[in-house]
Amino acid sequence: MIRQPAVAGRFYPSDARELENSVRDCLASGAKSPASAQARASAESATDQTRAEVGARVGTKVAAEKSPEASAKAGAENARVLASTDNARAIACLVPHAGYIYSGAVAGAVFARLVTPPSTIPRRVIILGPRHRPPGAELAIQSDGAWQTPLGLAPIDSALACAVMAACPSLKEDEVAHRREHSIEVEVPFLQVLAGNFKFVPIAVGTLNFDKLTALGDALAKVISAAGSEPVLLIASSDLNHHEPDDVTRAKDRLAIDQMLALDPRGLYDAVRREGITMCGVGPAVAAITAARELGATRAELIRYATSADATRADAFRADASGADAFGERDSVVGYAGMIFK
């Protein structure tokens, strides 16, 4: 079965040359991404007063800003640790899935890091994305065929898909869940540009049941481990908080990012539910972090953070796809984080 693109011309250009140029622009912008300590500071840019207000709203105390001295010391330690471990292969990553005009630079930062020498993107990839629309199975997989984009066909890794289905009986073959869903589709052109001969497995996640999510993560870890010397990259597609003011979103997003930096799937799940963080891909993130831990991940890195308010009119292509009302709109924004788990 060939899945046709659902959001070409809206979330990203429908013309092949324009799409490749758009992807490369996102990668170039992402390659200029600030170091992790600075990226994290961006997520922490809400004021102490706003943090306290958010905490009061959601019934939790939000940590105040660190002193400049403490931040500088933490940044230096961060840089030391990163320098010693940057050559480790990425086990999994988190990338956003809004229109490229809004979140493309954040996604590009992650994909650019994945191909920074000596790193490369493996030929086998599993992409987990949230199911935004009701129709379809709770955990939906496509095990054969290909996905069409303006850049050509991206083939399904049938052998890997079948192995994942065998390891996780909750997964159902279901093309309906994928037909109009954008969360996985928007990542595929990046892979087509950077890893031309890759194969992938798409999994749409429509459940928020923690046990089912961790069972999926355990199954993915088992299958990836069994692949042996042939590496498999796990991608979780997710935006962060939706449709609140920029300062509130940044403060809420920090709570979720802190749990992901701690490689704590339960902590992330609980924080999202407790604090009212409208992170659409919390399910994929929980499953991916669960798998990454099983596969030996010991640290997470925040590559880049932004909100839809950071988009500017200097960008030539607008996709009405972020949930923000207008460029630079700060009253109702969506948060985006790009992360790598090693």
PDB file of N, CA, C and O in Angstrom, residues 198-265:
ATOM      1  N   PHE A 198      17.009   4.923   3.515  1.00  0.00           N
ATOM      2  CA  PHE A 198      16.495   4.390   4.779  1.00  0.00           C
ATOM      3  C   PHE A 198      15.161   3.666   4.560  1.00  0.00           C
ATOM      4  O   PHE A 198      14.466   3.859   3.560  1.00  0.00           O
ATOM      5  N   LYS A 199      14.811   2.824   5.530  1.00  0.00           N
ATOM      6  CA  LYS A 199      13.475   2.246   5.636  1.00  0.00           C
ATOM      7  C   LYS A 199      12.958   2.578   7.036  1.00  0.00           C
ATOM      8  O   LYS A 199      13.749   2.757   7.969  1.00  0.00           O
ATOM      9  N   PHE A 200      11.631   2.644   7.167  1.00  0.00           N
ATOM     10  CA  PHE A 200      11.118   3.050   8.473  1.00  0.00           C
ATOM     11  C   PHE A 200       9.849   2.291   8.828  1.00  0.00           C
ATOM     12  O   PHE A 200       9.230   1.630   7.994  1.00  0.00           O
ATOM     13  N   VAL A 201       9.502   2.402  10.117  1.00  0.00           N
ATOM     14  CA  VAL A 201       8.273   1.816  10.647  1.00  0.00           C
ATOM     15  C   VAL A 201       7.462   2.931  11.293  1.00  0.00           C
ATOM     16  O   VAL A 201       7.931   3.569  12.245  1.00  0.00           O
ATOM     17  N   PRO A 202       6.254   3.229  10.806  1.00  0.00           N
ATOM     18  CA  PRO A 202       5.408   4.255  11.420  1.00  0.00           C
ATOM     19  C   PRO A 202       4.454   3.647  12.451  1.00  0.00           C
ATOM     20  O   PRO A 202       3.783   2.649  12.181  1.00  0.00           O
ATOM     21  N   ILE A 203       4.405   4.262  13.625  1.00  0.00           N
ATOM     22  CA  ILE A 203       3.493   3.804  14.677  1.00  0.00           C
ATOM     23  C   ILE A 203       2.723   5.017  15.197  1.00  0.00           C
ATOM     24  O   ILE A 203       3.317   5.951  15.745  1.00  0.00           O
ATOM     25  N   ALA A 204       1.411   5.018  15.009  1.00  0.00           N
ATOM     26  CA  ALA A 204       0.553   6.085  15.514  1.00  0.00           C
ATOM     27  C   ALA A 204       0.045   5.690  16.901  1.00  0.00           C
ATOM     28  O   ALA A 204      -0.530   4.606  17.075  1.00  0.00           O
ATOM     29  N   VAL A 205       0.254   6.567  17.867  1.00  0.00           N
ATOM     30  CA  VAL A 205      -0.076   6.278  19.263  1.00  0.00           C
ATOM     31  C   VAL A 205      -1.324   7.070  19.648  1.00  0.00           C
ATOM     32  O   VAL A 205      -1.306   8.305  19.686  1.00  0.00           O
ATOM     33  N   GLY A 206      -2.395   6.349  19.955  1.00  0.00           N
ATOM     34  CA  GLY A 206      -3.655   6.990  20.306  1.00  0.00           C
ATOM     35  C   GLY A 206      -4.128   6.679  21.705  1.00  0.00           C
ATOM     36  O   GLY A 206      -5.267   6.972  22.058  1.00  0.00           O
ATOM     37  N   THR A 207      -3.258   6.103  22.511  1.00  0.00           N
ATOM     38  CA  THR A 207      -3.625   5.786  23.896  1.00  0.00           C
ATOM     39  C   THR A 207      -2.780   6.598  24.855  1.00  0.00           C
ATOM     40  O   THR A 207      -1.629   6.935  24.564  1.00  0.00           O
ATOM     41  N   LEU A 208      -3.352   6.909  26.030  1.00  0.00           N
ATOM     42  CA  LEU A 208      -2.610   7.550  27.109  1.00  0.00           C
ATOM     43  C   LEU A 208      -2.503   6.617  28.320  1.00  0.00           C
ATOM     44  O   LEU A 208      -2.193   7.061  29.424  1.00  0.00           O
ATOM     45  N   ASN A 209      -2.740   5.339  28.092  1.00  0.00           N
ATOM     46  CA  ASN A 209      -2.606   4.353  29.160  1.00  0.00           C
ATOM     47  C   ASN A 209      -1.119   4.096  29.409  1.00  0.00           C
ATOM     48  O   ASN A 209      -0.398   3.613  28.521  1.00  0.00           O
ATOM     49  N   PHE A 210      -0.667   4.410  30.615  1.00  0.00           N
ATOM     50  CA  PHE A 210       0.767   4.338  30.891  1.00  0.00           C
ATOM     51  C   PHE A 210       1.314   2.930  30.720  1.00  0.00           C
ATOM     52  O   PHE A 210       2.409   2.735  30.175  1.00  0.00           O
ATOM     53  N   ASP A 211       0.584   1.929  31.175  1.00  0.00           N
ATOM     54  CA  ASP A 211       1.068   0.558  31.064  1.00  0.00           C
ATOM     55  C   ASP A 211       1.219   0.130  29.601  1.00  0.00           C
ATOM     56  O   ASP A 211       2.175  -0.559  29.232  1.00  0.00           O
ATOM     57  N   LYS A 212       0.272   0.550  28.765  1.00  0.00           N
ATOM     58  CA  LYS A 212       0.372   0.216  27.343  1.00  0.00           C
ATOM     59  C   LYS A 212       1.555   0.929  26.691  1.00  0.00           C
ATOM     60  O   LYS A 212       2.229   0.371  25.818  1.00  0.00           O
ATOM     61  N   LEU A 213       1.800   2.160  27.108  1.00  0.00           N
ATOM     62  CA  LEU A 213       2.914   2.926  26.541  1.00  0.00           C
ATOM     63  C   LEU A 213       4.254   2.314  26.932  1.00  0.00           C
ATOM     64  O   LEU A 213       5.164   2.189  26.099  1.00  0.00           O
ATOM     65  N   THR A 214       4.392   1.927  28.191  1.00  0.00           N
ATOM     66  CA  THR A 214       5.658   1.327  28.612  1.00  0.00           C
ATOM     67  C   THR A 214       5.828  -0.073  28.031  1.00  0.00           C
ATOM     68  O   THR A 214       6.955  -0.491  27.740  1.00  0.00           O
ATOM     69  N   ALA A 215       4.720  -0.782  27.839  1.00  0.00           N
ATOM     70  CA  ALA A 215       4.814  -2.092  27.177  1.00  0.00           C
ATOM     71  C   ALA A 215       5.306  -1.932  25.741  1.00  0.00           C
ATOM     72  O   ALA A 215       6.120  -2.731  25.260  1.00  0.00           O
ATOM     73  N   LEU A 216       4.823  -0.891  25.065  1.00  0.00           N
ATOM     74  CA  LEU A 216       5.310  -0.607  23.725  1.00  0.00           C
ATOM     75  C   LEU A 216       6.802  -0.283  23.768  1.00  0.00           C
ATOM     76  O   LEU A 216       7.583  -0.781  22.936  1.00  0.00           O
ATOM     77  N   GLY A 217       7.206   0.539  24.725  1.00  0.00           N
ATOM     78  CA  GLY A 217       8.619   0.877  24.857  1.00  0.00           C
ATOM     79  C   GLY A 217       9.481  -0.344  25.115  1.00  0.00           C
ATOM     80  O   GLY A 217      10.559  -0.496  24.521  1.00  0.00           O
ATOM     81  N   ASP A 218       9.017  -1.228  25.994  1.00  0.00           N
ATOM     82  CA  ASP A 218       9.766  -2.458  26.274  1.00  0.00           C
ATOM     83  C   ASP A 218       9.894  -3.314  25.017  1.00  0.00           C
ATOM     84  O   ASP A 218      10.963  -3.891  24.744  1.00  0.00           O
ATOM     85  N   ALA A 219       8.809  -3.409  24.250  1.00  0.00           N
ATOM     86  CA  ALA A 219       8.836  -4.204  23.017  1.00  0.00           C
ATOM     87  C   ALA A 219       9.804  -3.611  22.002  1.00  0.00           C
ATOM     88  O   ALA A 219      10.563  -4.336  21.341  1.00  0.00           O
ATOM     89  N   LEU A 220       9.797  -2.297  21.872  1.00  0.00           N
ATOM     90  CA  LEU A 220      10.714  -1.638  20.939  1.00  0.00           C
ATOM     91  C   LEU A 220      12.162  -1.891  21.345  1.00  0.00           C
ATOM     92  O   LEU A 220      13.018  -2.173  20.488  1.00  0.00           O
ATOM     93  N   ALA A 221      12.445  -1.810  22.638  1.00  0.00           N
ATOM     94  CA  ALA A 221      13.806  -2.062  23.103  1.00  0.00           C
ATOM     95  C   ALA A 221      14.232  -3.493  22.796  1.00  0.00           C
ATOM     96  O   ALA A 221      15.365  -3.732  22.360  1.00  0.00           O
ATOM     97  N   LYS A 222      13.323  -4.438  22.993  1.00  0.00           N
ATOM     98  CA  LYS A 222      13.629  -5.839  22.716  1.00  0.00           C
ATOM     99  C   LYS A 222      13.961  -6.054  21.245  1.00  0.00           C
ATOM    100  O   LYS A 222      14.941  -6.726  20.898  1.00  0.00           O
ATOM    101  N   VAL A 223      13.166  -5.461  20.365  1.00  0.00           N
ATOM    102  CA  VAL A 223      13.369  -5.638  18.928  1.00  0.00           C
ATOM    103  C   VAL A 223      14.646  -4.942  18.466  1.00  0.00           C
ATOM    104  O   VAL A 223      15.430  -5.495  17.684  1.00  0.00           O
ATOM    105  N   ILE A 224      14.870  -3.717  18.952  1.00  0.00           N
ATOM    106  CA  ILE A 224      16.063  -2.980  18.546  1.00  0.00           C
ATOM    107  C   ILE A 224      17.319  -3.678  19.049  1.00  0.00           C
ATOM    108  O   ILE A 224      18.331  -3.772  18.338  1.00  0.00           O
ATOM    109  N   SER A 225      17.259  -4.193  20.265  1.00  0.00           N
ATOM    110  CA  SER A 225      18.397  -4.933  20.809  1.00  0.00           C
ATOM    111  C   SER A 225      18.686  -6.186  19.984  1.00  0.00           C
ATOM    112  O   SER A 225      19.846  -6.525  19.721  1.00  0.00           O
ATOM    113  N   ALA A 226      17.628  -6.854  19.535  1.00  0.00           N
ATOM    114  CA  ALA A 226      17.793  -8.074  18.739  1.00  0.00           C
ATOM    115  C   ALA A 226      18.370  -7.793  17.355  1.00  0.00           C
ATOM    116  O   ALA A 226      18.884  -8.702  16.697  1.00  0.00           O
ATOM    117  N   ALA A 227      18.275  -6.533  16.916  1.00  0.00           N
ATOM    118  CA  ALA A 227      18.832  -6.185  15.605  1.00  0.00           C
ATOM    119  C   ALA A 227      20.349  -6.244  15.610  1.00  0.00           C
ATOM    120  O   ALA A 227      20.980  -6.217  14.543  1.00  0.00           O
ATOM    121  N   GLY A 228      20.941  -6.291  16.786  1.00  0.00           N
ATOM    122  CA  GLY A 228      22.378  -6.485  16.901  1.00  0.00           C
ATOM    123  C   GLY A 228      23.193  -5.330  16.374  1.00  0.00           C
ATOM    124  O   GLY A 228      22.992  -4.175  16.755  1.00  0.00           O
ATOM    125  N   SER A 229      24.109  -5.634  15.457  1.00  0.00           N
ATOM    126  CA  SER A 229      25.042  -4.623  14.969  1.00  0.00           C
ATOM    127  C   SER A 229      24.394  -3.648  13.989  1.00  0.00           C
ATOM    128  O   SER A 229      25.000  -2.647  13.619  1.00  0.00           O
ATOM    129  N   GLU A 230      23.170  -3.933  13.560  1.00  0.00           N
ATOM    130  CA  GLU A 230      22.479  -3.037  12.635  1.00  0.00           C
ATOM    131  C   GLU A 230      21.654  -2.040  13.451  1.00  0.00           C
ATOM    132  O   GLU A 230      20.586  -2.381  13.966  1.00  0.00           O
ATOM    133  N   PRO A 231      22.109  -0.802  13.578  1.00  0.00           N
ATOM    134  CA  PRO A 231      21.437   0.155  14.472  1.00  0.00           C
ATOM    135  C   PRO A 231      20.062   0.564  13.964  1.00  0.00           C
ATOM    136  O   PRO A 231      19.790   0.568  12.762  1.00  0.00           O
ATOM    137  N   VAL A 232      19.208   0.908  14.902  1.00  0.00           N
ATOM    138  CA  VAL A 232      17.865   1.406  14.611  1.00  0.00           C
ATOM    139  C   VAL A 232      17.689   2.698  15.393  1.00  0.00           C
ATOM    140  O   VAL A 232      17.915   2.742  16.601  1.00  0.00           O
ATOM    141  N   LEU A 233      17.281   3.768  14.721  1.00  0.00           N
ATOM    142  CA  LEU A 233      17.010   5.040  15.387  1.00  0.00           C
ATOM    143  C   LEU A 233      15.534   5.124  15.731  1.00  0.00           C
ATOM    144  O   LEU A 233      14.672   4.847  14.893  1.00  0.00           O
ATOM    145  N   LEU A 234      15.238   5.530  16.954  1.00  0.00           N
ATOM    146  CA  LEU A 234      13.866   5.689  17.426  1.00  0.00           C
ATOM    147  C   LEU A 234      13.548   7.184  17.504  1.00  0.00           C
ATOM    148  O   LEU A 234      14.254   7.937  18.182  1.00  0.00           O
ATOM    149  N   ILE A 235      12.501   7.611  16.798  1.00  0.00           N
ATOM    150  CA  ILE A 235      12.097   9.020  16.778  1.00  0.00           C
ATOM    151  C   ILE A 235      10.725   9.148  17.414  1.00  0.00           C
ATOM    152  O   ILE A 235       9.788   8.463  17.020  1.00  0.00           O
ATOM    153  N   ALA A 236      10.616  10.027  18.407  1.00  0.00           N
ATOM    154  CA  ALA A 236       9.318  10.372  18.983  1.00  0.00           C
ATOM    155  C   ALA A 236       8.948  11.759  18.477  1.00  0.00           C
ATOM    156  O   ALA A 236       9.707  12.711  18.618  1.00  0.00           O
ATOM    157  N   SER A 237       7.773  11.869  17.879  1.00  0.00           N
ATOM    158  CA  SER A 237       7.300  13.127  17.315  1.00  0.00           C
ATOM    159  C   SER A 237       6.311  13.767  18.285  1.00  0.00           C
ATOM    160  O   SER A 237       5.294  13.165  18.625  1.00  0.00           O
ATOM    161  N   SER A 238       6.624  14.990  18.727  1.00  0.00           N
ATOM    162  CA  SER A 238       5.723  15.656  19.676  1.00  0.00           C
ATOM    163  C   SER A 238       5.972  17.151  19.714  1.00  0.00           C
ATOM    164  O   SER A 238       7.112  17.611  19.669  1.00  0.00           O
ATOM    165  N   ASP A 239       4.894  17.917  19.810  1.00  0.00           N
ATOM    166  CA  ASP A 239       4.981  19.305  20.234  1.00  0.00           C
ATOM    167  C   ASP A 239       4.759  19.333  21.744  1.00  0.00           C
ATOM    168  O   ASP A 239       4.392  18.316  22.347  1.00  0.00           O
ATOM    169  N   LEU A 240       4.967  20.492  22.345  1.00  0.00           N
ATOM    170  CA  LEU A 240       4.785  20.602  23.797  1.00  0.00           C
ATOM    171  C   LEU A 240       3.485  21.343  24.098  1.00  0.00           C
ATOM    172  O   LEU A 240       2.464  21.056  23.505  1.00  0.00           O
ATOM    173  N   ASN A 241       3.484  22.283  24.999  1.00  0.00           N
ATOM    174  CA  ASN A 241       2.223  22.899  25.437  1.00  0.00           C
ATOM    175  C   ASN A 241       1.572  23.708  24.320  1.00  0.00           C
ATOM    176  O   ASN A 241       2.243  24.329  23.499  1.00  0.00           O
ATOM    177  N   HIS A 242       0.232  23.708  24.288  1.00  0.00           N
ATOM    178  CA  HIS A 242      -0.541  24.366  23.236  1.00  0.00           C
ATOM    179  C   HIS A 242      -1.452  25.462  23.784  1.00  0.00           C
ATOM    180  O   HIS A 242      -2.063  25.317  24.848  1.00  0.00           O
ATOM    181  N   HIS A 243      -1.578  26.545  22.994  1.00  0.00           N
ATOM    182  CA  HIS A 243      -2.669  27.523  23.115  1.00  0.00           C
ATOM    183  C   HIS A 243      -2.739  28.228  24.464  1.00  0.00           C
ATOM    184  O   HIS A 243      -3.824  28.479  24.982  1.00  0.00           O
ATOM    185  N   GLU A 244      -1.576  28.568  25.022  1.00  0.00           N
ATOM    186  CA  GLU A 244      -1.516  29.427  26.203  1.00  0.00           C
ATOM    187  C   GLU A 244      -0.491  30.518  25.930  1.00  0.00           C
ATOM    188  O   GLU A 244       0.283  30.436  24.975  1.00  0.00           O
ATOM    189  N   PRO A 245      -0.465  31.572  26.746  1.00  0.00           N
ATOM    190  CA  PRO A 245       0.508  32.641  26.523  1.00  0.00           C
ATOM    191  C   PRO A 245       1.942  32.117  26.519  1.00  0.00           C
ATOM    192  O   PRO A 245       2.252  31.094  27.139  1.00  0.00           O
ATOM    193  N   ASP A 246       2.816  32.855  25.840  1.00  0.00           N
ATOM    194  CA  ASP A 246       4.189  32.405  25.647  1.00  0.00           C
ATOM    195  C   ASP A 246       4.897  32.139  26.968  1.00  0.00           C
ATOM    196  O   ASP A 246       5.567  31.111  27.120  1.00  0.00           O
ATOM    197  N   ASP A 247       4.751  33.046  27.949  1.00  0.00           N
ATOM    198  CA  ASP A 247       5.473  32.844  29.204  1.00  0.00           C
ATOM    199  C   ASP A 247       4.938  31.647  29.979  1.00  0.00           C
ATOM    200  O   ASP A 247       5.708  30.894  30.583  1.00  0.00           O
ATOM    201  N   VAL A 248       3.635  31.438  29.928  1.00  0.00           N
ATOM    202  CA  VAL A 248       3.052  30.278  30.610  1.00  0.00           C
ATOM    203  C   VAL A 248       3.512  28.987  29.935  1.00  0.00           C
ATOM    204  O   VAL A 248       3.886  28.005  30.599  1.00  0.00           O
ATOM    205  N   THR A 249       3.496  28.979  28.610  1.00  0.00           N
ATOM    206  CA  THR A 249       3.928  27.795  27.875  1.00  0.00           C
ATOM    207  C   THR A 249       5.379  27.463  28.170  1.00  0.00           C
ATOM    208  O   THR A 249       5.734  26.291  28.389  1.00  0.00           O
ATOM    209  N   ARG A 250       6.247  28.461  28.201  1.00  0.00           N
ATOM    210  CA  ARG A 250       7.660  28.192  28.488  1.00  0.00           C
ATOM    211  C   ARG A 250       7.837  27.601  29.893  1.00  0.00           C
ATOM    212  O   ARG A 250       8.642  26.688  30.089  1.00  0.00           O
ATOM    213  N   ALA A 251       7.098  28.119  30.850  1.00  0.00           N
ATOM    214  CA  ALA A 251       7.207  27.597  32.211  1.00  0.00           C
ATOM    215  C   ALA A 251       6.684  26.167  32.298  1.00  0.00           C
ATOM    216  O   ALA A 251       7.304  25.300  32.927  1.00  0.00           O
ATOM    217  N   LYS A 252       5.548  25.899  31.655  1.00  0.00           N
ATOM    218  CA  LYS A 252       5.017  24.530  31.661  1.00  0.00           C
ATOM    219  C   LYS A 252       5.946  23.579  30.918  1.00  0.00           C
ATOM    220  O   LYS A 252       6.199  22.442  31.366  1.00  0.00           O
ATOM    221  N   ASP A 253       6.454  24.034  29.773  1.00  0.00           N
ATOM    222  CA  ASP A 253       7.330  23.173  28.983  1.00  0.00           C
ATOM    223  C   ASP A 253       8.584  22.793  29.755  1.00  0.00           C
ATOM    224  O   ASP A 253       9.100  21.682  29.626  1.00  0.00           O
ATOM    225  N   ARG A 254       9.070  23.716  30.570  1.00  0.00           N
ATOM    226  CA  ARG A 254      10.262  23.398  31.348  1.00  0.00           C
ATOM    227  C   ARG A 254      10.014  22.202  32.265  1.00  0.00           C
ATOM    228  O   ARG A 254      10.893  21.361  32.474  1.00  0.00           O
ATOM    229  N   LEU A 255       8.808  22.131  32.818  1.00  0.00           N
ATOM    230  CA  LEU A 255       8.487  21.013  33.709  1.00  0.00           C
ATOM    231  C   LEU A 255       8.568  19.683  32.962  1.00  0.00           C
ATOM    232  O   LEU A 255       9.071  18.686  33.483  1.00  0.00           O
ATOM    233  N   ALA A 256       8.045  19.664  31.732  1.00  0.00           N
ATOM    234  CA  ALA A 256       8.110  18.439  30.930  1.00  0.00           C
ATOM    235  C   ALA A 256       9.531  18.143  30.497  1.00  0.00           C
ATOM    236  O   ALA A 256       9.993  16.988  30.548  1.00  0.00           O
ATOM    237  N   ILE A 257      10.262  19.170  30.066  1.00  0.00           N
ATOM    238  CA  ILE A 257      11.633  18.980  29.599  1.00  0.00           C
ATOM    239  C   ILE A 257      12.513  18.445  30.726  1.00  0.00           C
ATOM    240  O   ILE A 257      13.352  17.557  30.512  1.00  0.00           O
ATOM    241  N   ASP A 258      12.333  18.943  31.934  1.00  0.00           N
ATOM    242  CA  ASP A 258      13.134  18.467  33.070  1.00  0.00           C
ATOM    243  C   ASP A 258      12.957  16.966  33.280  1.00  0.00           C
ATOM    244  O   ASP A 258      13.917  16.251  33.578  1.00  0.00           O
ATOM    245  N   GLN A 259      11.728  16.472  33.140  1.00  0.00           N
ATOM    246  CA  GLN A 259      11.491  15.037  33.307  1.00  0.00           C
ATOM    247  C   GLN A 259      12.138  14.233  32.188  1.00  0.00           C
ATOM    248  O   GLN A 259      12.666  13.134  32.411  1.00  0.00           O
ATOM    249  N   MET A 260      12.113  14.779  30.968  1.00  0.00           N
ATOM    250  CA  MET A 260      12.759  14.071  29.858  1.00  0.00           C
ATOM    251  C   MET A 260      14.275  14.096  29.993  1.00  0.00           C
ATOM    252  O   MET A 260      14.954  13.116  29.681  1.00  0.00           O
ATOM    253  N   LEU A 261      14.822  15.216  30.466  1.00  0.00           N
ATOM    254  CA  LEU A 261      16.264  15.268  30.714  1.00  0.00           C
ATOM    255  C   LEU A 261      16.677  14.263  31.779  1.00  0.00           C
ATOM    256  O   LEU A 261      17.808  13.753  31.766  1.00  0.00           O
ATOM    257  N   ALA A 262      15.772  13.971  32.691  1.00  0.00           N
ATOM    258  CA  ALA A 262      16.038  12.986  33.742  1.00  0.00           C
ATOM    259  C   ALA A 262      15.778  11.555  33.272  1.00  0.00           C
ATOM    260  O   ALA A 262      15.932  10.621  34.059  1.00  0.00           O
ATOM    261  N   LEU A 263      15.372  11.392  32.012  1.00  0.00           N
ATOM    262  CA  LEU A 263      15.040  10.063  31.465  1.00  0.00           C
ATOM    263  C   LEU A 263      13.996   9.372  32.339  1.00  0.00           C
ATOM    264  O   LEU A 263      14.103   8.178  32.626  1.00  0.00           O
ATOM    265  N   ASP A 264      12.982  10.121  32.706  1.00  0.00           N
ATOM    266  CA  ASP A 264      11.972   9.617  33.638  1.00  0.00           C
ATOM    267  C   ASP A 264      10.602   9.569  32.955  1.00  0.00           C
ATOM    268  O   ASP A 264       9.852  10.554  32.994  1.00  0.00           O
ATOM    269  N   PRO A 265      10.228   8.442  32.341  1.00  0.00           N
ATOM    270  CA  PRO A 265       8.941   8.382  31.651  1.00  0.00           C
ATOM    271  C   PRO A 265       7.751   8.543  32.586  1.00  0.00           C
ATOM    272  O   PRO A 265       6.771   9.197  32.238  1.00  0.00           O
TER     273      PRO A 265
END
